PDB file of C-alpha atoms in Angstrom:
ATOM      1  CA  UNK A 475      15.352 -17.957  27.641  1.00 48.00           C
ATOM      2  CA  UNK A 476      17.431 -18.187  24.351  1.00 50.00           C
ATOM      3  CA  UNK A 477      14.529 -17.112  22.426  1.00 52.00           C
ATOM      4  CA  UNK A 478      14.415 -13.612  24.885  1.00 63.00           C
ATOM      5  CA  UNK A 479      17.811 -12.881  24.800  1.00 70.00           C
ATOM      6  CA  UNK A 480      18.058 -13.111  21.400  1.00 71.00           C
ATOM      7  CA  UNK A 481      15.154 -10.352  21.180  1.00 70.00           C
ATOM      8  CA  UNK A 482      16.755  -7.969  23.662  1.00 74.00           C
ATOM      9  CA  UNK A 483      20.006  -8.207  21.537  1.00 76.00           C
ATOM     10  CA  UNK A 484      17.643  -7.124  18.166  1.00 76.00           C
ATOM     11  CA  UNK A 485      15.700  -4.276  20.574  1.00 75.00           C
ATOM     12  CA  UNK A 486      19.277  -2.764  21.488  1.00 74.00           C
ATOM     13  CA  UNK A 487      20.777  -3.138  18.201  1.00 76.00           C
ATOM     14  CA  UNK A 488      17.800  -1.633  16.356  1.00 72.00           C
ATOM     15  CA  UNK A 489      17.864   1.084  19.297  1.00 68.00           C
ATOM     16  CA  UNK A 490      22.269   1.513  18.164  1.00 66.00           C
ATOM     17  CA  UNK A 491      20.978   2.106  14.907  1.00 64.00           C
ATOM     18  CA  UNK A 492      17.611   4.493  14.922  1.00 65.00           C
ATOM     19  CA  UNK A 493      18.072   6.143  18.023  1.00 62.00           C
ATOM     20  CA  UNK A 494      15.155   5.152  19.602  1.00 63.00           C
ATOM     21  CA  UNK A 495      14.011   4.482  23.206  1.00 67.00           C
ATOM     22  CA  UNK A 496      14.185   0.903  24.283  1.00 70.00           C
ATOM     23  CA  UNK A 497      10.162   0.880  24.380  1.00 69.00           C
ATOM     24  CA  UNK A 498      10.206   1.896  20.550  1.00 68.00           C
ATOM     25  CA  UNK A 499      12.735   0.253  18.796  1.00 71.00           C
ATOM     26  CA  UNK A 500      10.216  -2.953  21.214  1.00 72.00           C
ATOM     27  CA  UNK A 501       7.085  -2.202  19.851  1.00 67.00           C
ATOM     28  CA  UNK A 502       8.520  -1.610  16.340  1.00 66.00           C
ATOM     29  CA  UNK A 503       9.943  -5.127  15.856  1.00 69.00           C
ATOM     30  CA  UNK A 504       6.915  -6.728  17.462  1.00 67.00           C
ATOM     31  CA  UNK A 505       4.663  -4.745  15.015  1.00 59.00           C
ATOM     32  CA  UNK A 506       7.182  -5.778  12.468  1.00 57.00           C
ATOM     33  CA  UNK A 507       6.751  -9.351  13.277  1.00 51.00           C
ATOM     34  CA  UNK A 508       2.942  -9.336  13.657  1.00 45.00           C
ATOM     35  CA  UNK A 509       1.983  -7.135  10.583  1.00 42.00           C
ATOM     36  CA  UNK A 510       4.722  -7.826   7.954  1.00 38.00           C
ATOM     37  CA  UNK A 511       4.931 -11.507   5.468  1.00 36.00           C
ATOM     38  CA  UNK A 512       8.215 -13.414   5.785  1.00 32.00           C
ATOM     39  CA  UNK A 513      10.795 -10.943   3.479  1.00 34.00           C
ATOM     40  CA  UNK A 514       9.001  -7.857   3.861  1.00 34.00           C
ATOM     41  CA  UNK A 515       9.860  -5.239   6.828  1.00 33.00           C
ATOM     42  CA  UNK A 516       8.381  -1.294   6.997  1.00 35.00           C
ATOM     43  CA  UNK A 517      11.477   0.765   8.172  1.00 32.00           C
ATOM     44  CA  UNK A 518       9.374   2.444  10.399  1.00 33.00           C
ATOM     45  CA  UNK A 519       8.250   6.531   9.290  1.00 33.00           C
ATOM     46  CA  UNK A 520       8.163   5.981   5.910  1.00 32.00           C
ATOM     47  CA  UNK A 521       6.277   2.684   5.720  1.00 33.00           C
ATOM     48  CA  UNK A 522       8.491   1.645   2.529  1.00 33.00           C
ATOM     49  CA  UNK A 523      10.191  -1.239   1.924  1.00 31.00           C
ATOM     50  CA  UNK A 524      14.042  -2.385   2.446  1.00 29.00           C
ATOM     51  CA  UNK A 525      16.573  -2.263  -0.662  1.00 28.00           C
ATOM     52  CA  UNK A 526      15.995  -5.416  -2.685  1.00 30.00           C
ATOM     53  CA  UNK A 527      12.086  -5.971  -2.202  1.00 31.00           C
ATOM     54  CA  UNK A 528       8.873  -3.904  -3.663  1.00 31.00           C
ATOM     55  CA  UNK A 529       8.705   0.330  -2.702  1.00 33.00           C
ATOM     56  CA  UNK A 530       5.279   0.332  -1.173  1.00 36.00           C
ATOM     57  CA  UNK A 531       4.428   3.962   0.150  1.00 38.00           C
ATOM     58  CA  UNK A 532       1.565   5.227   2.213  1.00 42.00           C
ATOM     59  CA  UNK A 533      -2.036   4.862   1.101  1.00 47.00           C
ATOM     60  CA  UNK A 534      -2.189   8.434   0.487  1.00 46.00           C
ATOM     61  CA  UNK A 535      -0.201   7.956  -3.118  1.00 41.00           C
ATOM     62  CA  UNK A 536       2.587  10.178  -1.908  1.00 42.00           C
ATOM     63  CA  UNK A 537       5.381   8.010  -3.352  1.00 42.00           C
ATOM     64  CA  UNK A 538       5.578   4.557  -5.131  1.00 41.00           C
ATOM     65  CA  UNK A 539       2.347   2.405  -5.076  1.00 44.00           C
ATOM     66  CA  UNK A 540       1.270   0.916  -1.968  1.00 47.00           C
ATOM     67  CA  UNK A 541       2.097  -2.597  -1.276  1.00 51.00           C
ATOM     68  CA  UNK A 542      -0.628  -3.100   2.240  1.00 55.00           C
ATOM     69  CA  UNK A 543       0.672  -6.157   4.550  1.00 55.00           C
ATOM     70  CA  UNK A 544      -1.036  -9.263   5.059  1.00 49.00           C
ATOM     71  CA  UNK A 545      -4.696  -8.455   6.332  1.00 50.00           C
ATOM     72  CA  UNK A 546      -5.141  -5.179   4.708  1.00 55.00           C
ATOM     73  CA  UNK A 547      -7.867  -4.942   2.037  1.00 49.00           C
ATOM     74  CA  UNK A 548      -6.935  -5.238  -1.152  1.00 49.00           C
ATOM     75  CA  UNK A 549      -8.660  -3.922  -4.921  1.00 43.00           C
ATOM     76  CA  UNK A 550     -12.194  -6.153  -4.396  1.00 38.00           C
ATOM     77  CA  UNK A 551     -11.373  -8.219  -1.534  1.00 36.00           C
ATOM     78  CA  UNK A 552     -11.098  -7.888   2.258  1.00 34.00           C
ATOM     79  CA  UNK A 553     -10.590  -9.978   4.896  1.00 32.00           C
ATOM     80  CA  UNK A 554     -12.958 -12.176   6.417  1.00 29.00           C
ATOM     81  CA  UNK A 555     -15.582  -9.762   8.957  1.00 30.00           C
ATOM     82  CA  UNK A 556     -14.076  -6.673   7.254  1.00 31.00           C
ATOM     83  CA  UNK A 557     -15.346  -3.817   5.631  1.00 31.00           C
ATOM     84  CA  UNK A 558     -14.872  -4.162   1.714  1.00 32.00           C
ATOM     85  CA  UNK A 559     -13.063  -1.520  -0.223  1.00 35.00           C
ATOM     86  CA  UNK A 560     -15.717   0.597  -2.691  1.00 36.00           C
ATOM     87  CA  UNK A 561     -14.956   3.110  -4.976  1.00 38.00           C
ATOM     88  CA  UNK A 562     -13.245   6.017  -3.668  1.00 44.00           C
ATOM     89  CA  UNK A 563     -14.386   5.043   0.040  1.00 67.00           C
ATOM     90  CA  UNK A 564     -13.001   6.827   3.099  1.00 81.00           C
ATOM     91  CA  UNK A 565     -10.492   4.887   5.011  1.00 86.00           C
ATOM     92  CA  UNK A 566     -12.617   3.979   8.144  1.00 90.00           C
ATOM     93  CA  UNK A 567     -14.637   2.157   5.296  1.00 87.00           C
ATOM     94  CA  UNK A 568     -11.929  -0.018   3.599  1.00 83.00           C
ATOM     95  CA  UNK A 569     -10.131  -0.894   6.930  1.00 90.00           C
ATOM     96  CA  UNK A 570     -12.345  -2.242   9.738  1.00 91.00           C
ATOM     97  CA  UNK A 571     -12.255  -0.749  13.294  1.00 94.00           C
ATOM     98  CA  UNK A 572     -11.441  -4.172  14.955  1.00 94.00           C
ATOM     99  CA  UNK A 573      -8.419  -4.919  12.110  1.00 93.00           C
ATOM    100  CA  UNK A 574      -7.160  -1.535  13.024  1.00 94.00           C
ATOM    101  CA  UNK A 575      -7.486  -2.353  16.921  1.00 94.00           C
ATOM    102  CA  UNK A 576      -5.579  -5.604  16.179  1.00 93.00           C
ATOM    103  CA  UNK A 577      -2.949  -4.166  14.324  1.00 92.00           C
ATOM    104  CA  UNK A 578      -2.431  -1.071  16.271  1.00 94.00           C
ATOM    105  CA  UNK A 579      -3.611  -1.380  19.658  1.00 94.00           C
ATOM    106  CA  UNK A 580      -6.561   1.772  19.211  1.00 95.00           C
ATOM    107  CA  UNK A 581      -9.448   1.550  17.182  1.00 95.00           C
ATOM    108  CA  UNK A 582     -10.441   4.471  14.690  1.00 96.00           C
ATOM    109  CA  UNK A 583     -11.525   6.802  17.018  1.00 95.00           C
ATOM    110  CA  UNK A 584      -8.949   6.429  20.194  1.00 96.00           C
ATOM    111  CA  UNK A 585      -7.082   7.259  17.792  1.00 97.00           C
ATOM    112  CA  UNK A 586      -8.525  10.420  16.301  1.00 95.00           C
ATOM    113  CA  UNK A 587      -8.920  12.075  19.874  1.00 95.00           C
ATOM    114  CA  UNK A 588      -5.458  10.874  20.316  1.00 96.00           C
ATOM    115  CA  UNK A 589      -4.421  13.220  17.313  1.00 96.00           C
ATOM    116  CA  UNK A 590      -7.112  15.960  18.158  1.00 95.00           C
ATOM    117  CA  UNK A 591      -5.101  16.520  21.509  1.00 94.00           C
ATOM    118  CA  UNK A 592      -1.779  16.402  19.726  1.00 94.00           C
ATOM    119  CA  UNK A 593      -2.821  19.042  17.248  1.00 94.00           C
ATOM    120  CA  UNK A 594      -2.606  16.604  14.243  1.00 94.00           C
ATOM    121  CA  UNK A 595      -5.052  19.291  12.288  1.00 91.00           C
ATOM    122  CA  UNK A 596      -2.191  21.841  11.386  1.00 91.00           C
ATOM    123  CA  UNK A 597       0.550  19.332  11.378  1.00 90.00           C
ATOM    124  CA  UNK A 598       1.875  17.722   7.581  1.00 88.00           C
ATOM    125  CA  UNK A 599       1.091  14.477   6.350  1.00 89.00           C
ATOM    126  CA  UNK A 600       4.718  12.696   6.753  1.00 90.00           C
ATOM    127  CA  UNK A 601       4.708  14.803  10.669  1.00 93.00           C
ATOM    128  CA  UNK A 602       1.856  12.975  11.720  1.00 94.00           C
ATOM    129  CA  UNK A 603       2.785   9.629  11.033  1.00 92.00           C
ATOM    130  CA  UNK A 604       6.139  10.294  11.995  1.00 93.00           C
ATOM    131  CA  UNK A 605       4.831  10.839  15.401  1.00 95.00           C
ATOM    132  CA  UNK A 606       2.142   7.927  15.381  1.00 95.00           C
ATOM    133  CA  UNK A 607       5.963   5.458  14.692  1.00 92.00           C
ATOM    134  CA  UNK A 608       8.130   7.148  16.951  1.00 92.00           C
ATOM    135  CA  UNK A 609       5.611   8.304  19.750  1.00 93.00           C
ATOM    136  CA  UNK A 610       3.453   5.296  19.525  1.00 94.00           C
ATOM    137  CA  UNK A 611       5.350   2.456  18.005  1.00 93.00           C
ATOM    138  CA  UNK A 612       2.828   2.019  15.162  1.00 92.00           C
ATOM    139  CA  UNK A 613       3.853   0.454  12.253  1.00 88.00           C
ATOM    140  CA  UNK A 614       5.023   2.278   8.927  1.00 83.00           C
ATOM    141  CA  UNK A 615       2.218   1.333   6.617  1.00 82.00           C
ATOM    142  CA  UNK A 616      -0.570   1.321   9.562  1.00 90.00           C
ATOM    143  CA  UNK A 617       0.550   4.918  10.354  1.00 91.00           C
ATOM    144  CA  UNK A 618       0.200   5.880   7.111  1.00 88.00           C
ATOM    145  CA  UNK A 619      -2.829   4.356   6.974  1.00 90.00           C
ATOM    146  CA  UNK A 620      -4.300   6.134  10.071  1.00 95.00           C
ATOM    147  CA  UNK A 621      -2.767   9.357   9.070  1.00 93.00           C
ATOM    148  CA  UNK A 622      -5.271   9.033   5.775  1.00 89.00           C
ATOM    149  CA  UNK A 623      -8.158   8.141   7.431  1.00 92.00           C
ATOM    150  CA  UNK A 624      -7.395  11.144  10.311  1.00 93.00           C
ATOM    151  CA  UNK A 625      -7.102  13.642   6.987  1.00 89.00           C
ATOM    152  CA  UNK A 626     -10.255  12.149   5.434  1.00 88.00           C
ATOM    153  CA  UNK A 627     -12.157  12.930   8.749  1.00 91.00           C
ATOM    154  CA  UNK A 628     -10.924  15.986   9.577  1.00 90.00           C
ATOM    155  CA  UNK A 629     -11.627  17.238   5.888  1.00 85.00           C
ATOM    156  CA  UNK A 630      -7.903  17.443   5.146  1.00 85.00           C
ATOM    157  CA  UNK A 631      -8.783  15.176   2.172  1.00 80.00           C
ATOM    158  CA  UNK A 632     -11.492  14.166   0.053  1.00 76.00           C
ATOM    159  CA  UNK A 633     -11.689   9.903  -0.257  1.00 70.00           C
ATOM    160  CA  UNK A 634      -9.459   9.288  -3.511  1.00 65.00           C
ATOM    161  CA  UNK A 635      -7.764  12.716  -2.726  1.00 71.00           C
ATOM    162  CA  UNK A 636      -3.949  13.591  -2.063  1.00 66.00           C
ATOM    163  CA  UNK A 637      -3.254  16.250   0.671  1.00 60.00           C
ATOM    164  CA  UNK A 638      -1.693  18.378  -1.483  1.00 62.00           C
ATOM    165  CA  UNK A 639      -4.820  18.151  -3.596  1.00 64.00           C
ATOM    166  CA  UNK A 640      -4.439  16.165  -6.689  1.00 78.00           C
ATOM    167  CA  UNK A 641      -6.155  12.627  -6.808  1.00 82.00           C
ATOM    168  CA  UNK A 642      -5.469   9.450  -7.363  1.00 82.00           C
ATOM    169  CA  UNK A 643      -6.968   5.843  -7.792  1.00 86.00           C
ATOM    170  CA  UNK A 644      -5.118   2.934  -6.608  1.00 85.00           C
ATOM    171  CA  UNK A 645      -5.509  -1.348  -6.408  1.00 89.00           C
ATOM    172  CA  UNK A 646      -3.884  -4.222  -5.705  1.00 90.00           C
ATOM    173  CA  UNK A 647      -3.852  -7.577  -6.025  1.00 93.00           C
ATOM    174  CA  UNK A 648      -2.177 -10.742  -5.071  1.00 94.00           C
ATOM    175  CA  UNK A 649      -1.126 -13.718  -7.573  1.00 96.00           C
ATOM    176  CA  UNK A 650       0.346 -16.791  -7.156  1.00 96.00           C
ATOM    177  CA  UNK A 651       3.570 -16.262  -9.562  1.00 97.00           C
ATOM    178  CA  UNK A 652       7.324 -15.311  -8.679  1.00 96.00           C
ATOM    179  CA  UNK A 653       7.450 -11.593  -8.209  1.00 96.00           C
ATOM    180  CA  UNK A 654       9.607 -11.716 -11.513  1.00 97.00           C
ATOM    181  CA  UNK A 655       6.596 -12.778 -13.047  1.00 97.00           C
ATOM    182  CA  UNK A 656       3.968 -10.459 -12.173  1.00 97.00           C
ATOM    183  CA  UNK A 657       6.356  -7.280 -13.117  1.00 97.00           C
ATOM    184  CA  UNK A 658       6.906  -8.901 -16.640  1.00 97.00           C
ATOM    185  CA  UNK A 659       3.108  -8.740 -16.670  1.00 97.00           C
ATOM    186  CA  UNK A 660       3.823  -4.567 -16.902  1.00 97.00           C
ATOM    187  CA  UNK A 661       6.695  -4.428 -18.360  1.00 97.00           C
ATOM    188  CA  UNK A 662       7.324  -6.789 -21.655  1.00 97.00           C
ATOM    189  CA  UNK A 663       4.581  -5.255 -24.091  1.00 95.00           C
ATOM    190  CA  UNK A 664       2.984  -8.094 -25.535  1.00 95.00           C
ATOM    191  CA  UNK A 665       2.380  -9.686 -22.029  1.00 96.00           C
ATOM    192  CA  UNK A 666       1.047  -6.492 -20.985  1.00 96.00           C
ATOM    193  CA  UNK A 667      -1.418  -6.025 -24.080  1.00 95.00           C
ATOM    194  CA  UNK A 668      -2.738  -9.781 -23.739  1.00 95.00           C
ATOM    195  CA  UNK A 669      -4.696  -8.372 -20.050  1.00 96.00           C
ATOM    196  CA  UNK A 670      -4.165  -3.840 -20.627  1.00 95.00           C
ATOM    197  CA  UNK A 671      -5.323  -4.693 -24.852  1.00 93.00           C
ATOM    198  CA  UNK A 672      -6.516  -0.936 -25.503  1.00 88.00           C
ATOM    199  CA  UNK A 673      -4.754   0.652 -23.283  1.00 92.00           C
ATOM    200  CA  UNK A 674      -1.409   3.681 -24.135  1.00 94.00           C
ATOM    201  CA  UNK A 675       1.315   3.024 -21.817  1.00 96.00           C
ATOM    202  CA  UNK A 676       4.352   4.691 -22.471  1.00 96.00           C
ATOM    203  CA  UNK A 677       7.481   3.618 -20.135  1.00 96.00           C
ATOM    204  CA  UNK A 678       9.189   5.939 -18.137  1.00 95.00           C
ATOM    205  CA  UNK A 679      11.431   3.883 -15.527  1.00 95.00           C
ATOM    206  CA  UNK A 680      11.155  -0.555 -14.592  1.00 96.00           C
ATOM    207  CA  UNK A 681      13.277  -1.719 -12.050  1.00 95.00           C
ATOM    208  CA  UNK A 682      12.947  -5.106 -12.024  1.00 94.00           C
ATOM    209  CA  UNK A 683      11.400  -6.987 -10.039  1.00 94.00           C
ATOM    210  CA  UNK A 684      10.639  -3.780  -7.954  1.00 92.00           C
ATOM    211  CA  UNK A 685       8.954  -0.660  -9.302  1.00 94.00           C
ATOM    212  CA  UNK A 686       7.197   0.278 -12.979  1.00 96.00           C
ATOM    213  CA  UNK A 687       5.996   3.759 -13.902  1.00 95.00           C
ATOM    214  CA  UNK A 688       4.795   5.002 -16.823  1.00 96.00           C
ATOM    215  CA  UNK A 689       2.900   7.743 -18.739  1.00 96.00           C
ATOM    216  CA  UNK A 690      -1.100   6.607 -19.492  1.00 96.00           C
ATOM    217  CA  UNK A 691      -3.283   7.556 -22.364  1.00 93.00           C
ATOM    218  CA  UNK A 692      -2.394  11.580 -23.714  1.00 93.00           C
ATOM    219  CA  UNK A 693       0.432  11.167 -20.758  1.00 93.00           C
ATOM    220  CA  UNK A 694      -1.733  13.503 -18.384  1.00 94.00           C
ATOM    221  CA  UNK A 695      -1.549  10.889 -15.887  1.00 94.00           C
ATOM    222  CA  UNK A 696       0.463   8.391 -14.771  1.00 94.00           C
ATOM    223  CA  UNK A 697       1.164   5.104 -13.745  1.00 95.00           C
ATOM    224  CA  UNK A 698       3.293   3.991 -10.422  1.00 92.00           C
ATOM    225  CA  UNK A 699       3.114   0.421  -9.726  1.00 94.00           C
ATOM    226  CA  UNK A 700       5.377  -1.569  -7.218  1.00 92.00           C
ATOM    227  CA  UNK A 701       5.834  -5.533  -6.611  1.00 93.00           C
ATOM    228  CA  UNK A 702       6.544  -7.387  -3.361  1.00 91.00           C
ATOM    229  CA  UNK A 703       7.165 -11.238  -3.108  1.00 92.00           C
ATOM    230  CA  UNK A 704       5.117 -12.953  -0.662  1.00 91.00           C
ATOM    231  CA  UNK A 705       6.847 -15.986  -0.907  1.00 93.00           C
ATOM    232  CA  UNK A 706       8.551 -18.127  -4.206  1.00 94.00           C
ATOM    233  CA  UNK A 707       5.163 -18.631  -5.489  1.00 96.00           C
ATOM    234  CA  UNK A 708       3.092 -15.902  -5.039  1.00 95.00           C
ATOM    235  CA  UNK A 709       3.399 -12.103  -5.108  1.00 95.00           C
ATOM    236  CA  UNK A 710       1.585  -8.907  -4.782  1.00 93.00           C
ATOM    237  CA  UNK A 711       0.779  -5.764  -6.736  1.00 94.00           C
ATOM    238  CA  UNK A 712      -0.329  -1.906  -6.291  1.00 91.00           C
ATOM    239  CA  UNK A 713      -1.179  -0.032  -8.820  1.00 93.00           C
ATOM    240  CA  UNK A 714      -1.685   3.726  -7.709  1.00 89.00           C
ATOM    241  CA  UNK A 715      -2.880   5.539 -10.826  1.00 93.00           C
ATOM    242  CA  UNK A 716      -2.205   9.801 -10.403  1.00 90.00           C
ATOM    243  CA  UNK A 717      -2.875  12.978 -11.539  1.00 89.00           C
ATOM    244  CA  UNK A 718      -6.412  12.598 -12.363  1.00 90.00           C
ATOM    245  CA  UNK A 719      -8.712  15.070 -12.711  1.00 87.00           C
ATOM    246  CA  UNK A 720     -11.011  14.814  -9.463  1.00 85.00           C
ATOM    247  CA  UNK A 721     -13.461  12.139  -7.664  1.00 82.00           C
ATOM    248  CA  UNK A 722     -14.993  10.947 -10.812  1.00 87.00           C
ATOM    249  CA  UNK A 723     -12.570  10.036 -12.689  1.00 90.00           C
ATOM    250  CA  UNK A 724     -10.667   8.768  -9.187  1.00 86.00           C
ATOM    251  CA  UNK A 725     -14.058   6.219  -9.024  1.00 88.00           C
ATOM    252  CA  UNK A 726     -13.705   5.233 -12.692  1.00 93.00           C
ATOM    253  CA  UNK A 727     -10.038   4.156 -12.545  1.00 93.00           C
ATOM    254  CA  UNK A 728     -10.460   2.727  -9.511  1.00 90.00           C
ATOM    255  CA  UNK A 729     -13.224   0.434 -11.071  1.00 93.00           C
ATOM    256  CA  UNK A 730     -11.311  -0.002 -14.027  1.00 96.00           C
ATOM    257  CA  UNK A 731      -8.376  -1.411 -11.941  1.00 96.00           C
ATOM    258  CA  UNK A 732     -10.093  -3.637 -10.132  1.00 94.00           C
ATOM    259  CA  UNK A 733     -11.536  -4.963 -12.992  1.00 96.00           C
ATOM    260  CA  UNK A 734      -8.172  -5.322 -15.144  1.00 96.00           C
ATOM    261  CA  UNK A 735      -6.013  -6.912 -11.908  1.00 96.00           C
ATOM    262  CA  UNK A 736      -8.555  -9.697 -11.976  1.00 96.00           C
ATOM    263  CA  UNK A 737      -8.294 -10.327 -15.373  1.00 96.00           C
ATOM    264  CA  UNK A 738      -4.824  -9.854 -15.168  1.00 97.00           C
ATOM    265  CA  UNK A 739      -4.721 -12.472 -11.678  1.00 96.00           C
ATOM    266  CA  UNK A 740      -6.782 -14.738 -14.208  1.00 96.00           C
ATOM    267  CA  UNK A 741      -4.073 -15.031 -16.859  1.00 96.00           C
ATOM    268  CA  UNK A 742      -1.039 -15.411 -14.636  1.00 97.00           C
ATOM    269  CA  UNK A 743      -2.824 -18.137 -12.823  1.00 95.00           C
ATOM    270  CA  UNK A 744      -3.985 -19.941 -16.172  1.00 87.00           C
ATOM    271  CA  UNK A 745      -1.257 -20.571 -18.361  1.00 69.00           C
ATOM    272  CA  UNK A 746      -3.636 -22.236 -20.798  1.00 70.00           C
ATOM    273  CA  UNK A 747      -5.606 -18.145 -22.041  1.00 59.00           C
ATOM    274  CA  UNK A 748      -4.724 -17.412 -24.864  1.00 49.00           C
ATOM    275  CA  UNK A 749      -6.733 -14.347 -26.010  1.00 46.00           C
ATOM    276  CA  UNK A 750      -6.738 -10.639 -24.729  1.00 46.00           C
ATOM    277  CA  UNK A 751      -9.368 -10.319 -21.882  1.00 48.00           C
ATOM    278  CA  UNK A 752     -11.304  -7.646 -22.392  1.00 47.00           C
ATOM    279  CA  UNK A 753     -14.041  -5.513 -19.672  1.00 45.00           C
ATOM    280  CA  UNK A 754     -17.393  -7.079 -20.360  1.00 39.00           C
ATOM    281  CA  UNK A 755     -18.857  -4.424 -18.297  1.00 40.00           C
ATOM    282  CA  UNK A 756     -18.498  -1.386 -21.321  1.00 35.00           C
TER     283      UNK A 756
END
């Protein structure tokens, strides 16, 4: 009975400070609590982080890179009876209908006719999952998440495409270092050129142990990468790589990612490497 009260009191104070309906600010914090690792809460439309952890955005690379909560596929892995992320895939691919269903109470296509009806097609990226938090309690990052995959259906959005056009290639990655760690992986040089050896980065803002961007190669694209503690021990990554030139390159940097967070996973984790590691795959 303790236990309830003390919910109801975090539903109305939530509901003091957002505005929302008693059934909202509800399903938010349950979402919250079912979705989200110990230290890490969405604030709801935006699907970022509090001040003081990581500044995960949407999977659409709209804003700083994104940070997915526990269960979410990650660069090369998934979870267990999930699809795998490949390439550039389409959203539906990387995310399975049943984690969706878990997560968000639809699968893929409830919700798509859900959005149909609401007349999602002529409606802006941050409008629809506005309305999938505050109309259906979902999430911030699974919003965002279903608002990509809705775009990539409804040919808003090519796989590895932004909405306003441009594409991008993102991965991440978890580790088991201190958060502190894994952003001194980007951001002291000769860390970074033990696992990145022939790569150009050129610095443009670290925030530690938060956010890193930076200019890559002839500084037509760039780097935004942002870091999230799991717990004291082990912490995650997303890279979201933008401005690229279209699908193929969006495939290649994907691939390239993929393959440089494991190597980069591999010397965090073993203290004893002590030479660059370099793609074997040319």
């Amino acid at each position: 009975m303790t236990s309830q009260r003390a919910f109801k009191a975090r539903v109305r104070a939530r509901m003091d400070k957002t505005g929302e309906s008693y059934t909202t600010a509800r399903r938010q914090l349950l979402a919250r609590s079912a979705d989200v690792p110990t230290g890490q809460e969405p604030t709801g439309s935006t699907g970022q982080e509090p001040t003081g952890s990581a500044e995960p955005a949407a999977p659409d690379g709209t804003g700083p890179a994104a940070v997915p909560p526990a269960g979410a596929v990650e660069a090369g892995t998934a979870p267990a009876g999930d699809a795998t992320a490949t390439g550039t895939g389409r959203q539906t691919e990387r995310v399975s209908d049943a984690l969706v269903r878990e997560r968000t109470g639809r699968g893929w296509d409830e919700w798509f006719v859900l959005l149909d009806a609401w007349g999602a097609t002529g409606r802006t990226h941050a409008e629809i999952a506005r309305w999938l938090v505050d109309t259906h309690g979902v999430a911030g990052w699974w919003a965002q998440s279903l608002t990509v995959g809705y775009e990539q259906a409804r040919g808003l959005r090519a796989p590895g495409q932004r909405r306003g056009g441009g594409f991008s290639a993102a991965g991440s990655r978890t580790v088991a270092v201190p958060v502190q760690r894994l952003f001194d992986a980007f951001a002291d040089d000769a860390l970074r050129r033990r696992w990145l050896p022939d790569a150009a980065v050129r610095v443009r803002t670290a925030t530690a142990p938060r956010t890193f961007r930076a200019d890559w190669g002839d500084g037509s694209t760039r780097l935004v990468v942002g870091f999230v503690a799991v717990d004291a021990t082990k912490s995650r990554v997303s890279v979201q790589h933008e401005r690229l030139s279209g699908a193929e390159q969006a495939a290649e940097l994907k691939a390239y990612w993929r393959d440089r967070l494991a190597a980069l996973k591999h010397l965090l984790e073993d203290p004893a490497t002590d030479t660059p590691l370099r793609r074997t795959d040319g």
